[in-house]
Coordinates of C-alpha atoms and ligand atoms in Angstrom, one line a residue:
M58 CA -12.0 -21.6 13.5
K59 CA -12.1 -25.2 12.5
P60 CA -10.7 -27.9 14.7
A61 CA -7.2 -28.8 13.3
D62 CA -8.1 -32.4 12.5
A63 CA -11.1 -31.4 10.3
K64 CA -8.9 -29.8 7.7
P65 CA -6.9 -31.5 5.0
P66 CA -3.2 -30.5 5.1
H67 CA -3.4 -28.6 1.9
M68 CA -6.3 -26.7 0.3
D69 CA -8.1 -29.3 -1.9
H70 CA -8.7 -28.4 -5.6
D71 CA -12.5 -27.8 -5.2
T72 CA -11.9 -25.5 -2.2
F73 CA -9.2 -23.7 -4.1
R74 CA -11.6 -23.3 -7.1
S75 CA -14.4 -21.8 -5.0
L76 CA -12.1 -19.6 -2.8
G77 CA -10.3 -18.5 -5.9
H78 CA -13.6 -17.2 -7.3
Q79 CA -14.1 -15.3 -4.0
A80 CA -10.6 -13.8 -4.2
I81 CA -11.2 -12.6 -7.8
D82 CA -14.6 -11.2 -6.8
W83 CA -12.8 -9.4 -3.9
I84 CA -10.3 -7.8 -6.3
A85 CA -13.0 -6.8 -8.8
D86 CA -15.1 -5.3 -6.0
Y87 CA -12.0 -3.4 -4.7
W88 CA -11.3 -1.9 -8.1
Q89 CA -15.0 -1.1 -8.7
R90 CA -15.4 0.8 -5.4
L91 CA -11.9 2.3 -5.1
A92 CA -13.0 5.8 -6.1
E93 CA -15.2 6.0 -2.9
R94 CA -12.2 5.4 -0.6
P95 CA -9.7 8.0 0.6
V96 CA -6.6 7.5 -1.5
A97 CA -4.3 8.0 1.4
P98 CA -6.1 7.1 4.7
P99 CA -4.4 8.6 7.8
V100 CA -2.3 5.9 9.6
E101 CA -0.6 6.1 12.9
P102 CA 2.8 4.3 13.0
G103 CA 2.3 0.9 14.7
S104 CA -1.5 0.9 14.4
I105 CA -1.6 -1.9 11.8
R106 CA 0.6 -4.3 13.8
A107 CA -1.3 -3.5 16.9
Q108 CA -4.4 -5.2 15.3
L109 CA -2.6 -8.5 14.8
P110 CA -2.4 -11.2 17.5
T111 CA 1.0 -11.3 19.2
A112 CA 1.5 -15.0 18.3
P113 CA 0.8 -16.8 14.9
P114 CA -2.3 -19.0 14.7
E115 CA -1.7 -22.5 16.1
C116 CA -4.5 -24.0 14.1
G117 CA -5.3 -23.0 10.5
E118 CA -8.2 -20.6 9.9
D119 CA -10.6 -20.3 7.0
F120 CA -9.6 -18.2 4.0
P121 CA -12.6 -15.9 4.3
V122 CA -11.3 -14.8 7.7
L123 CA -8.2 -13.5 5.8
L124 CA -10.4 -11.7 3.4
S125 CA -12.3 -10.0 6.2
D126 CA -8.9 -9.1 7.9
L127 CA -7.8 -7.7 4.5
E128 CA -10.9 -5.5 4.5
R129 CA -10.7 -4.5 8.2
I130 CA -7.0 -4.2 8.9
V131 CA -5.1 -3.9 5.6
L132 CA -7.2 -1.6 3.4
P133 CA -7.3 1.2 5.9
G134 CA -3.6 1.0 6.1
L135 CA -2.8 1.3 2.4
L136 CA -1.9 4.1 0.1
H137 CA -4.2 3.1 -2.8
W138 CA -1.9 3.2 -5.9
Q139 CA -4.7 1.9 -8.2
H140 CA -7.1 4.6 -7.1
P141 CA -8.3 6.7 -10.0
R142 CA -7.2 9.9 -8.2
F143 CA -3.8 8.6 -7.3
F144 CA -1.4 11.1 -9.1
G145 CA 1.7 10.7 -6.9
Y146 CA 5.2 9.5 -7.7
F147 CA 4.9 7.8 -11.1
P148 CA 2.0 5.4 -11.8
A149 CA 2.5 1.8 -10.9
N150 CA -0.6 0.7 -12.7
A151 CA -2.1 -2.8 -12.7
S152 CA -4.6 -4.2 -15.1
G153 CA -7.0 -7.2 -15.3
P154 CA -4.9 -9.2 -17.8
A155 CA -1.7 -8.5 -15.9
V156 CA -3.1 -9.6 -12.5
L157 CA -4.8 -12.7 -14.0
A158 CA -1.5 -13.7 -15.6
E159 CA 0.3 -13.1 -12.3
L160 CA -2.1 -15.5 -10.7
L161 CA -1.5 -18.1 -13.5
S162 CA 2.2 -17.7 -13.1
A163 CA 1.9 -18.3 -9.3
G164 CA -0.2 -21.3 -10.0
L165 CA 2.4 -22.7 -12.4
G166 CA 4.9 -22.1 -9.7
I167 CA 7.9 -22.7 -11.9
Q168 CA 11.5 -21.5 -11.7
G169 CA 13.0 -20.1 -14.9
M170 CA 16.7 -19.8 -13.8
N171 CA 18.0 -22.1 -16.5
W172 CA 16.5 -22.9 -19.9
N173 CA 16.1 -26.5 -18.9
T174 CA 14.2 -25.6 -15.6
S175 CA 11.3 -24.4 -17.8
P176 CA 12.1 -23.8 -21.4
A177 CA 8.9 -21.9 -22.2
C178 CA 9.6 -19.4 -19.5
T179 CA 12.9 -18.4 -21.1
E180 CA 11.7 -18.6 -24.7
I181 CA 8.6 -16.5 -24.2
E182 CA 10.6 -13.9 -22.3
Q183 CA 13.1 -13.8 -25.3
Q184 CA 10.2 -13.3 -27.7
M185 CA 8.6 -10.6 -25.5
L186 CA 11.8 -8.6 -25.3
D187 CA 12.3 -8.8 -29.1
W188 CA 8.6 -7.7 -29.6
F189 CA 9.4 -4.7 -27.4
V190 CA 12.4 -3.8 -29.6
H191 CA 9.8 -3.5 -32.3
L192 CA 7.1 -1.9 -30.2
L193 CA 9.4 0.8 -28.8
G194 CA 11.3 1.3 -32.1
L195 CA 14.6 0.5 -30.3
P196 CA 17.8 0.1 -32.2
E197 CA 18.5 -3.3 -33.7
H198 CA 21.8 -3.8 -31.8
L199 CA 19.6 -4.4 -28.7
R200 CA 17.7 -7.3 -30.3
G201 CA 18.5 -10.6 -28.7
G202 CA 20.0 -8.8 -25.7
G203 CA 16.8 -8.4 -23.6
V204 CA 15.9 -9.7 -20.2
I205 CA 13.3 -9.0 -17.6
Q206 CA 14.6 -7.7 -14.3
D207 CA 12.5 -7.0 -11.2
T208 CA 13.2 -3.2 -11.2
A209 CA 15.2 -0.5 -12.9
S210 CA 17.4 -0.5 -9.9
S211 CA 18.4 -4.1 -10.5
A212 CA 18.9 -3.3 -14.2
L213 CA 21.3 -0.6 -13.2
L214 CA 23.2 -2.8 -10.9
V215 CA 23.5 -5.6 -13.4
A216 CA 24.7 -3.1 -16.1
L217 CA 27.3 -1.6 -13.7
L218 CA 28.6 -5.1 -12.8
T219 CA 28.9 -5.8 -16.5
A220 CA 30.7 -2.5 -17.2
L221 CA 33.1 -3.2 -14.3
H222 CA 33.8 -6.7 -15.7
Q223 CA 34.5 -5.3 -19.1
A224 CA 36.6 -2.4 -17.9
S225 CA 38.7 -4.5 -15.6
A226 CA 39.2 -7.3 -18.2
G227 CA 37.6 -9.7 -15.8
R228 CA 39.7 -8.7 -12.7
T229 CA 36.8 -7.5 -10.6
R230 CA 35.3 -11.0 -10.5
D231 CA 38.3 -12.3 -8.6
H232 CA 39.6 -9.3 -6.8
G233 CA 36.6 -7.0 -6.3
T234 CA 36.8 -3.3 -7.0
G235 CA 39.5 -2.6 -4.3
E236 CA 42.2 -1.5 -6.8
C237 CA 39.6 1.0 -8.1
G238 CA 40.1 4.4 -9.4
Y239 CA 36.8 3.8 -11.3
R240 CA 34.5 6.7 -12.0
V241 CA 30.7 6.7 -12.7
Y242 CA 29.2 9.9 -14.2
L243 CA 25.7 11.1 -13.5
T244 CA 23.9 14.3 -12.7
A245 CA 22.0 15.6 -9.7
E246 CA 18.8 14.4 -11.4
T247 CA 19.9 10.8 -11.9
H248 CA 17.8 8.3 -9.9
S249 CA 19.3 7.3 -6.5
A250 CA 19.4 3.7 -7.9
A251 CA 22.8 4.7 -9.5
R252 CA 24.3 5.6 -6.2
K253 CA 22.9 2.5 -4.6
A254 CA 24.4 0.3 -7.3
A255 CA 27.8 2.0 -6.7
V256 CA 27.5 1.2 -3.0
I257 CA 26.5 -2.4 -3.7
T258 CA 29.3 -3.1 -6.2
G259 CA 31.8 -1.8 -3.7
L260 CA 32.7 1.2 -5.9
G261 CA 31.4 3.4 -3.2
L262 CA 29.9 6.9 -3.4
R263 CA 33.4 8.4 -3.9
A264 CA 33.4 6.9 -7.4
M265 CA 30.5 9.2 -8.4
C266 CA 31.2 12.2 -10.5
E267 CA 28.4 14.7 -10.8
V268 CA 28.2 16.3 -14.3
A269 CA 26.7 19.8 -14.7
T270 CA 23.2 20.2 -16.2
D271 CA 21.5 22.8 -18.2
A272 CA 18.6 24.9 -16.9
D273 CA 16.2 22.0 -17.6
G274 CA 18.3 19.5 -15.6
A275 CA 19.7 17.7 -18.7
M276 CA 23.3 16.5 -18.6
D277 CA 25.8 18.9 -20.2
A278 CA 27.9 16.8 -22.6
V279 CA 30.6 19.4 -22.7
D280 CA 31.1 19.2 -18.9
L281 CA 31.0 15.4 -19.2
E282 CA 33.9 15.5 -21.7
R283 CA 35.8 17.8 -19.4
H284 CA 35.4 15.4 -16.5
L285 CA 36.4 12.4 -18.5
R286 CA 39.6 14.1 -19.7
A287 CA 40.5 15.4 -16.3
D288 CA 39.9 12.0 -14.7
R289 CA 42.0 10.2 -17.2
A290 CA 44.8 12.7 -16.8
A291 CA 44.6 12.1 -13.0
G292 CA 45.0 8.3 -13.6
L293 CA 41.4 7.4 -12.9
T294 CA 39.4 5.0 -15.0
P295 CA 36.0 6.3 -16.4
L296 CA 33.7 3.3 -16.2
M297 CA 30.1 4.2 -16.9
V298 CA 27.9 7.2 -17.8
V299 CA 24.3 6.9 -16.4
A300 CA 22.1 8.9 -18.7
T301 CA 18.4 9.3 -18.0
R302 CA 15.6 9.8 -20.5
G303 CA 12.9 11.1 -18.3
T304 CA 14.3 11.9 -14.8
T305 CA 12.2 11.2 -11.8
S306 CA 11.8 14.7 -10.4
H307 CA 10.6 16.6 -13.5
L308 CA 11.4 14.6 -16.6
S309 CA 14.5 16.1 -18.0
F310 CA 16.0 14.2 -20.9
D311 CA 19.8 13.8 -21.1
P312 CA 20.9 14.5 -24.7
L313 CA 22.1 11.1 -25.9
E314 CA 23.0 12.4 -29.3
D315 CA 25.7 14.5 -27.6
I316 CA 26.6 12.2 -24.8
G317 CA 26.8 9.0 -26.9
P318 CA 29.7 10.2 -29.1
V319 CA 31.6 11.4 -26.0
C320 CA 31.2 7.9 -24.4
R321 CA 32.3 6.3 -27.6
R322 CA 35.4 8.5 -27.8
H323 CA 36.4 7.6 -24.3
G324 CA 35.4 4.0 -24.4
V325 CA 32.9 4.4 -21.5
W326 CA 29.8 2.3 -21.0
L327 CA 26.6 4.2 -21.6
H328 CA 23.6 3.0 -19.5
V329 CA 20.3 4.7 -20.4
D330 CA 17.7 4.7 -17.7
A331 CA 14.3 5.3 -19.2
A332 CA 12.4 3.6 -16.4
Y333 CA 9.3 5.8 -16.6
A334 CA 9.4 7.5 -20.0
G335 CA 10.8 4.7 -22.3
V336 CA 7.5 2.8 -22.7
A337 CA 5.9 6.0 -24.1
A338 CA 7.7 5.1 -27.4
V339 CA 4.9 2.7 -28.2
C340 CA 3.3 5.8 -29.7
D341 CA 5.0 7.1 -32.9
E342 CA 4.7 10.7 -31.9
L343 CA 6.6 9.9 -28.6
R344 CA 9.4 7.9 -30.1
W345 CA 11.7 10.9 -29.4
V346 CA 11.9 9.7 -25.7
N347 CA 14.4 7.1 -27.0
D348 CA 16.4 9.4 -29.3
G349 CA 20.0 8.5 -29.2
V350 CA 19.5 5.0 -27.6
R351 CA 21.6 3.7 -30.5
Y352 CA 24.6 4.7 -28.5
A353 CA 23.5 2.7 -25.4
D354 CA 25.5 -0.3 -24.1
S355 CA 22.5 -0.9 -21.9
Y356 CA 19.0 0.5 -21.7
C357 CA 16.0 -0.1 -19.5
T358 CA 12.4 0.8 -19.1
N359 CA 9.6 -0.3 -16.8
P360 CA 6.3 -1.6 -18.0
H361 CA 5.4 -1.7 -14.3
K362 CA 5.2 2.0 -14.2
W363 CA 3.0 3.2 -17.0
L364 CA 2.3 0.2 -19.2
L365 CA -0.5 -1.7 -17.3
T366 CA 1.8 -4.4 -16.0
N367 CA 1.6 -4.6 -12.3
F368 CA 4.8 -4.5 -10.3
D369 CA 7.4 -5.9 -10.9
C370 CA 8.6 -5.8 -14.5
D371 CA 11.6 -4.0 -15.8
L372 CA 13.0 -4.6 -19.3
L373 CA 16.7 -4.4 -19.7
W374 CA 18.7 -4.7 -22.9
V375 CA 22.4 -5.0 -23.2
A376 CA 24.3 -4.6 -26.5
H377 CA 26.7 -7.4 -25.7
P378 CA 25.0 -10.1 -23.6
E379 CA 28.1 -12.3 -23.7
V380 CA 29.9 -9.7 -21.5
L381 CA 27.0 -9.7 -19.0
V382 CA 27.0 -13.5 -18.9
S383 CA 30.7 -13.6 -18.4
A384 CA 30.5 -11.1 -15.6
L385 CA 27.8 -12.9 -13.6
S386 CA 28.0 -16.6 -14.4
V387 CA 29.1 -19.0 -11.7
L388 CA 28.5 -22.7 -12.4
P389 CA 27.9 -25.1 -9.5
E390 CA 27.8 -28.8 -10.4
Y391 CA 24.1 -29.1 -9.4
L392 CA 23.1 -26.7 -12.1
R393 CA 25.1 -28.3 -14.9
N394 CA 22.9 -29.7 -17.7
S395 CA 23.3 -30.8 -21.3
A396 CA 21.1 -28.0 -22.8
S397 CA 23.3 -25.3 -21.2
E398 CA 26.5 -27.1 -22.4
S399 CA 25.1 -27.4 -25.9
G400 CA 25.4 -23.6 -26.2
R401 CA 22.1 -23.5 -27.9
V402 CA 20.0 -22.0 -25.1
T403 CA 19.9 -18.9 -22.9
D404 CA 20.1 -19.4 -19.1
Y405 CA 18.7 -16.2 -17.7
R406 CA 20.2 -16.8 -14.2
H407 CA 23.4 -15.3 -15.6
W408 CA 21.6 -12.1 -16.5
Q409 CA 20.5 -11.1 -13.0
V410 CA 21.5 -11.0 -9.4
P411 CA 19.3 -13.8 -7.9
L412 CA 19.3 -17.4 -9.0
G413 CA 15.6 -18.1 -9.0
R414 CA 13.3 -16.3 -11.4
R415 CA 9.6 -15.8 -11.8
F416 CA 7.6 -16.2 -15.0
R417 CA 7.1 -12.5 -15.4
A418 CA 7.0 -12.8 -19.2
L419 CA 3.6 -14.4 -18.9
K420 CA 2.3 -11.2 -17.4
L421 CA 3.8 -9.1 -20.1
W422 CA 2.4 -11.4 -22.8
S423 CA -1.0 -11.3 -21.2
V424 CA -1.0 -7.5 -21.3
L425 CA 0.1 -7.4 -25.0
H426 CA -2.4 -10.2 -25.8
W427 CA -5.3 -8.3 -24.3
Y428 CA -4.5 -4.7 -25.2
G429 CA -2.5 -5.2 -28.4
A430 CA -0.1 -2.4 -29.4
E431 CA -3.1 -0.2 -30.2
G432 CA -4.5 -0.6 -26.7
L433 CA -1.1 0.3 -25.1
R434 CA -0.9 3.4 -27.3
A435 CA -4.4 4.4 -26.3
H436 CA -3.5 4.1 -22.6
I437 CA -0.3 6.2 -23.0
R438 CA -2.2 8.8 -25.0
T439 CA -4.9 9.0 -22.3
G440 CA -2.2 9.7 -19.7
V441 CA -0.7 12.4 -21.9
R442 CA -4.1 14.0 -22.5
H443 CA -4.9 13.9 -18.7
A444 CA -1.6 15.7 -18.0
Q445 CA -2.4 18.3 -20.6
L446 CA -5.9 18.7 -19.1
F447 CA -4.5 19.2 -15.6
A448 CA -1.8 21.6 -16.9
D449 CA -4.5 23.7 -18.7
L450 CA -6.5 23.9 -15.4
V451 CA -3.3 25.0 -13.5
G452 CA -2.5 27.5 -16.3
A453 CA -6.0 29.1 -16.1
D454 CA -5.6 29.9 -12.4
D455 CA -3.3 32.9 -11.7
R456 CA -2.6 31.7 -8.2
F457 CA -0.5 28.9 -9.7
T458 CA 2.4 28.5 -12.1
L459 CA 3.8 25.5 -14.1
V460 CA 7.3 24.7 -13.0
T461 CA 8.2 22.9 -16.2
P462 CA 6.1 22.5 -19.4
P463 CA 3.9 19.4 -19.1
A464 CA 5.7 16.4 -20.5
L465 CA 4.3 12.9 -21.1
G466 CA 2.0 12.2 -18.1
L467 CA 3.7 14.6 -15.6
V468 CA 2.7 18.1 -14.5
T469 CA 4.9 20.1 -12.1
F470 CA 3.4 23.2 -10.5
R471 CA 3.4 25.4 -7.5
Q472 CA 1.2 28.0 -5.9
T473 CA 2.6 31.5 -5.9
G474 CA 4.2 31.9 -2.5
T475 CA 6.8 30.3 -0.3
D476 CA 7.9 26.7 -0.1
E477 CA 6.2 26.3 3.2
E478 CA 2.9 27.4 1.8
N479 CA 3.3 24.8 -1.0
R480 CA 4.2 22.1 1.5
N481 CA 1.1 23.0 3.5
L482 CA -1.0 22.9 0.4
L483 CA 0.3 19.4 -0.5
Q484 CA -0.5 18.3 3.1
A485 CA -4.0 19.8 2.9
I486 CA -4.7 18.0 -0.4
N487 CA -3.5 14.6 0.7
T488 CA -5.1 14.6 4.1
E489 CA -8.5 15.5 2.7
G490 CA -8.3 12.1 0.9
T491 CA -9.9 12.5 -2.5
T492 CA -6.7 13.0 -4.3
F493 CA -3.0 12.1 -3.8
L494 CA -0.1 14.1 -5.2
T495 CA 3.6 14.1 -4.3
H496 CA 6.4 16.7 -4.5
S497 CA 10.0 17.3 -5.6
E498 CA 12.2 20.3 -5.9
K499 CA 14.0 22.1 -8.8
N500 CA 17.0 24.4 -8.0
G501 CA 16.0 24.2 -4.4
T502 CA 12.4 25.2 -5.0
F503 CA 9.6 22.9 -3.8
F504 CA 6.9 22.0 -6.2
L505 CA 3.9 19.6 -6.5
R506 CA 3.8 16.8 -9.0
F507 CA 0.8 15.4 -10.8
A508 CA 1.5 12.1 -12.5
A509 CA -1.3 10.8 -14.7
G510 CA -1.5 7.3 -16.1
G511 CA -3.7 5.3 -13.7
T512 CA -5.6 2.4 -15.3
L513 CA -8.9 3.6 -13.7
T514 CA -8.5 7.3 -14.2
E515 CA -11.0 9.2 -16.4
D516 CA -11.3 12.8 -17.4
H517 CA -13.6 13.7 -14.5
H518 CA -11.1 12.3 -12.0
V519 CA -8.6 14.8 -13.3
R520 CA -11.0 17.7 -12.9
E521 CA -11.9 16.5 -9.4
A522 CA -8.2 16.4 -8.5
W523 CA -7.9 20.0 -9.6
R524 CA -10.9 21.0 -7.5
A525 CA -9.3 19.2 -4.6
V526 CA -6.2 21.4 -5.1
Q527 CA -8.2 24.6 -5.2
N528 CA -10.3 23.6 -2.2
A529 CA -7.2 22.8 -0.2
I530 CA -6.0 26.4 -0.3
P531 CA -7.9 27.8 2.7
R532 CA -7.2 24.6 4.7
A533 CA -3.5 24.9 3.9
Q534 CA -3.5 28.5 5.3
H535 CA -4.4 27.1 8.7
L536 CA -1.7 24.5 8.8
A537 CA 1.5 25.1 10.8
G538 CA 4.6 24.0 8.9
G539 CA 6.4 20.7 9.8
S540 CA 3.5 18.6 10.9
A541 CA 2.8 16.7 7.8
D542 CA 1.0 13.3 7.9
A543 CA 3.2 10.4 7.2
L544 CA 1.5 9.5 3.9
A545 CA 1.0 13.1 2.9
E546 CA 4.6 14.0 2.3
Ligands
PLP93 N1 15.0 5.4 -12.7 C1 14.1 6.3 -12.9 C2 14.2 7.4 -13.9 C3 12.9 6.3 -12.1 O1 12.0 7.3 -12.2 C4 12.7 5.3 -11.1 C5 11.5 5.3 -10.2 O2 10.7 6.1 -10.3 C6 13.7 4.3 -11.0 C7 14.8 4.4 -11.8 C8 13.6 3.2 -10.0 O3 12.7 2.3 -10.4 P1 12.6 0.8 -9.8 O4 11.6 0.9 -8.7 O5 12.1 0.0 -10.9 O6 13.9 0.4 -9.3

């Protein structure tokens, strides 16, 4: 530790330069050696905090001390999402160009809430969103209506607030949702973000109407129509249908070609959540993931899942941005400015919940700049190929069955036997440490999920993951149910 008076109050530029090199070296070394680490090290609750001093440092310490604490305290306490044998949840992949641009964005340290608070931040974002309309083959009615949100959950919340504003002819801005009677339609497979948005908006969970699904878990448009009619007849107000293209559990695709016309007939907002799957449309052969998006009032997808753009980065488009702006704009005197009043600029603060906004578009631009559309397509195709490779390995072992046909980067499978045996198998795989998988359930039956798409994953990692599954079988047999490791579930 240095004496306090030997240190300048801020890090000087030369020190920043040399420590910055160390930090980048640290990240490069971390990525380079990640495969040697356990993906999910065992962690006892409270064990990380116990290693920190009880009080904050009184005098500043050198940055390398932080790097060594990172190594000693933090790394053993992480689930390593960038590990080449991380196949849990959905990927949250990072990449060199994204991380470098994130650093540049932090260095610029700007706020992009209004056009005039950093015009380049807004205009580059507008251009990126229009590029993505082209890249994903999205319908033209979404062009010009794009904005970056932190997450698909925020996108859903913003869309729901806008739908409420529209349906109530502006009344909810002043009076809230108390008068209510609004209904939001979803399925059992819809992401929990929809229910959370209903809670946050004050609609509450009682506004949720669960529509039936077919055997694949896709929304039944006939049942949707039935609910809409019944609710109208009961004096309720249908507000929004949340349709998913690629559900979280096992990638079911709600049929927008059937749902869209129903929404149009009933004048109900259609939000399309394609958080994971939507970006796959960069590949022509996977454009079908966005079939029917032409009916969408709002649509979102997450480059921060499968498209090499480290968290966070969700792309939201709304068909009528003026309704969104009208729903969320509040103008205090201290934010008034002539550019906004000219009507010639976009102020993205009206398109989101927070006021301040980061320069996320730089990260997206950097990813596109480095990979080009071809590089992005190659990455998605690798993920699809890895899922197929894993599915082939599962299919060749008669102790296992596929739960759903492999789709995009996801394989759902289970061992012949009980749910408890499958739970034990998952625990045995994850505690062994070379591979990480997660689980879900379909019609009440537990299954394992293998989600490909990691930036560092190569074919041999997929084969190693399958070997880890096979090798875990005898260990799983020795496990008693119900004692799963915290990270293993
Ligand atoms: N929607 C779907 C279909 C998802 O799969 C997920 C996450 O996996 C989400 C929404 C939530 O994403 P976010 O973390 O961006 O809010």
